[in-house]
């Protein structure tokens, strides 16, 4: 089966995605069209990545019958609208995280995809890294004993100009960084927390610039997470059990799983034809292949990142943003 | 000046304290009496550490005119009562942390000491380690840039029997472990948080067995901390600034400050005549010497751990225990 891809959005992640896709077998993946609001950028990306069809705006992409699946990489604020448009036009969708800005948006998209029997996946690319499989195997076989605490940090030092832009982009510490930390914690604990409390700072425009969060789970288990837009953090996850601790570097896109001095595994990412904008973006290829695997098997939800989990994450980010005082009208 | 010490309490920490004191110049420190409720244990410690006078109970110790300063190392629940007794009898006091179980107790002891012009110090021994001085110097000279986040963990894997005993000992995750983390954060940020939120688990007897906490400070600064009684944690503090991060191992009694591969300092603790029960207890000698330095200069509060700070910490632990649901009647 050759999966025909359409690309909605022409940002840096679209470039990285196309470069990663190009490392996969062409008999399985082909990009047939790209669409965006800025015609120049659409043309530039189409030329660079040898995509035959370039659309201005997303309507034509949605109606292009040659497309099987659309990668939605527009601004966070538009994920809902564009994903909905594609589903309504019977396209499978891989949507950048966060799929919705809120629980309401996410639930509505999931309902629509399920109703129409279409494949829908929130682009939580972390889940498809082999290091996550190996981590899960190590934990489920008792390598850490009982896991009682998880600590995650994600800090990106951005300047005031970028920080002020976050509002218009639909960004913020919770939606840009927090979701990655939540998915890691949920990957390990596999159930919703019984209590979530957080605090943090809002910008003058009302966007969360920092968030620190404490989570409580059943049976004595806890977690802490923190995101900052003012300093680079350790950006590691620490998974602490009764028999040991794993420190996972680049927890959202890990290529090394270091269990002990004698037990460390490293995975090599494919080389892209072009330079990537973001760290380990070549690993987007794992996620692209997951779409192929699911659709090829006729599965409409990835077992590694289910839609129920997307719904749970959206509930948690709503809770966190409400506690931080992000405008209630948005929730 | 030779400081004449009395010891109230005969637990493991009393032994470690006496062993650490013995490493200091005898012309500056002499232990003249020890007191406790269990006569056998009082006698045993007196014999081992060559202390001439052994008292049953604390009244006689309080009235012993040859004593300048009392080290109060009874159970947390009794800190208030015994410290008060000693202050009322005109003794200087070094009291194990937490000085009071609550803000109310702590404030009352501070008021009494100030009223009587006596030296009073909460035994936050961490503060007197040379690594803390070096850390402070590195931060105040801009070595980390602006510090925006601090993450601290303190986990001790104890069994169910010990966990059930915590109630009677006046212990718990906040009072036994949390205060250490709070003092470290306050050591660096040097002002109260503007928001504190925490969650955690209570035992059947109502004692906090775990606590995870998020703190917000002015100017975009944050902190997270977590204590667990079910697993050993990394037990490190991470201090994250715009120019770098310091990871402080054994943050409550550090003998190494690792700033970079090229800039790492290690301090050697004195050797004790006897084995210590707890990690780095020889470092109690720094705190004992601080008492001598202050009293010798006629200073009644240590500038490195002021009574205002003890009051602040007690307010914070009250807040945390209230949020965790520790019986309000105790607060």
XYZ file of C-alpha atoms in Angstrom, chain B residues 132-317:
186
model
C 26.558 25.957 50.700
C 28.925 28.925 51.036
C 30.567 28.041 47.732
C 27.188 27.531 46.056
C 26.002 30.916 47.256
C 29.175 32.580 46.028
C 28.816 30.949 42.615
C 25.215 32.122 42.306
C 25.697 35.668 43.635
C 28.641 36.212 41.302
C 26.400 35.307 38.356
C 27.761 31.848 37.647
C 24.288 30.515 36.817
C 22.913 33.720 35.314
C 19.387 34.221 36.598
C 18.094 31.206 38.498
C 14.592 30.346 37.261
C 13.877 26.896 38.598
C 14.881 24.655 41.462
C 13.925 20.997 41.642
C 14.566 18.947 44.767
C 13.802 15.353 45.674
C 14.137 13.543 48.958
C 13.016 9.937 49.087
C 13.719 7.391 51.775
C 12.447 3.857 51.326
C 11.019 2.826 54.681
C 8.866 -0.162 55.522
C 5.264 -0.250 56.701
C 6.239 -0.610 60.365
C 8.376 2.523 60.264
C 5.694 4.309 58.273
C 3.091 3.539 60.922
C 5.424 4.803 63.640
C 5.701 8.233 62.024
C 2.531 9.455 63.692
C 3.844 8.868 67.216
C 7.208 10.389 66.338
C 5.644 13.587 65.030
C 7.127 12.812 61.655
C 5.946 12.717 58.084
C 7.104 13.591 54.606
C 6.728 17.347 55.156
C 8.307 17.664 58.604
C 11.055 15.067 58.149
C 12.010 15.625 54.509
C 10.119 18.665 53.243
C 11.809 21.161 55.559
C 15.193 20.253 54.087
C 13.942 20.945 50.585
C 12.239 24.187 51.607
C 15.388 25.508 53.287
C 17.399 24.816 50.122
C 14.903 26.653 47.934
C 14.726 29.531 50.400
C 18.527 29.602 50.625
C 18.605 30.420 46.921
C 15.472 32.518 46.330
C 15.740 34.332 49.681
C 12.081 35.295 49.853
C 8.744 33.620 50.477
C 6.919 32.018 47.550
C 3.845 33.819 46.226
C 2.043 30.519 45.722
C 2.449 26.992 47.097
C 0.381 24.038 45.944
C 0.902 20.448 46.922
C -0.627 17.031 46.887
C 0.337 13.713 48.418
C -0.715 10.653 50.345
C -1.744 10.230 53.956
C -1.333 7.023 55.930
C -4.280 5.438 57.714
C -3.191 7.277 60.839
C -3.267 10.604 59.001
C 0.466 11.112 58.510
C 1.757 12.401 55.180
C 3.672 9.590 53.469
C 4.406 11.490 50.282
C 4.283 15.074 49.160
C 4.766 16.684 45.768
C 4.808 20.427 45.670
C 4.936 23.258 43.134
C 6.057 26.724 44.193
C 5.822 30.056 42.440
C 8.103 33.007 43.125
C 8.209 36.556 41.845
C 9.736 37.384 38.467
C 9.030 34.142 36.643
C 10.803 31.842 39.095
C 9.471 28.411 40.047
C 10.350 25.324 42.062
C 9.182 21.759 42.418
C 9.897 19.384 45.238
C 8.903 15.846 46.070
C 9.329 13.558 49.053
C 8.550 9.868 49.137
C 8.662 7.275 51.906
C 8.283 4.373 49.468
C 11.351 4.721 47.268
C 14.807 6.188 47.388
C 14.857 9.130 45.027
C 17.734 10.894 43.289
C 17.989 13.031 46.431
C 19.578 15.786 44.415
C 18.773 19.442 44.021
C 18.894 20.913 40.535
C 19.401 24.650 40.390
C 18.621 25.893 36.924
C 19.714 29.259 35.629
C 19.965 31.010 32.305
C 23.696 30.268 32.154
C 23.767 26.755 33.520
C 22.545 24.157 35.952
C 24.023 22.819 39.151
C 23.115 19.365 40.312
C 23.780 19.088 44.042
C 24.048 15.523 45.315
C 23.057 14.877 48.932
C 21.685 18.413 48.852
C 21.022 18.447 52.615
C 24.639 17.582 53.549
C 26.767 18.065 50.423
C 30.521 17.579 50.456
C 30.989 18.092 46.722
C 30.087 21.105 44.610
C 30.329 20.184 40.956
C 30.026 23.282 38.805
C 31.652 21.891 35.667
C 34.219 19.289 34.668
C 36.901 21.908 35.275
C 35.368 23.344 38.429
C 34.560 20.831 41.115
C 35.352 21.106 44.812
C 35.262 18.406 47.442
C 35.443 18.924 51.194
C 36.674 16.251 53.584
C 34.626 15.654 56.695
C 36.393 14.978 59.982
C 36.709 11.342 61.026
C 34.652 10.418 64.088
C 35.890 8.158 66.869
C 32.721 6.072 66.441
C 30.608 5.097 63.471
C 27.832 7.511 62.488
C 24.231 6.379 61.985
C 23.363 8.862 59.244
C 24.980 9.982 56.009
C 27.646 12.678 56.487
C 26.772 13.191 60.162
C 30.370 14.292 60.748
C 29.157 17.508 59.117
C 27.142 18.222 62.257
C 30.462 19.611 63.468
C 29.979 22.630 61.148
C 26.733 23.433 62.918
C 28.216 22.900 66.373
C 31.028 25.280 65.476
C 28.482 27.847 64.221
C 26.932 27.836 67.709
C 30.350 28.511 69.217
C 31.116 31.273 66.700
C 27.819 33.056 67.354
C 27.855 32.757 71.135
C 31.530 33.720 71.279
C 30.669 36.906 69.375
C 27.592 37.543 71.517
C 25.260 36.936 68.556
C 21.917 35.314 69.443
C 20.818 34.355 65.912
C 22.890 32.688 63.241
C 23.037 34.872 60.134
C 23.113 31.663 58.094
C 19.821 30.373 59.491
C 17.860 33.174 61.089
C 14.858 32.742 63.343
C 12.753 34.677 60.835
C 13.577 31.944 58.382
C 12.569 29.261 60.879
C 9.255 31.085 61.216
C 8.853 31.232 57.428
C 9.593 27.520 57.082
C 7.041 26.685 59.776
C 4.415 28.739 57.931
C 5.184 26.852 54.736
C 5.023 23.437 56.389
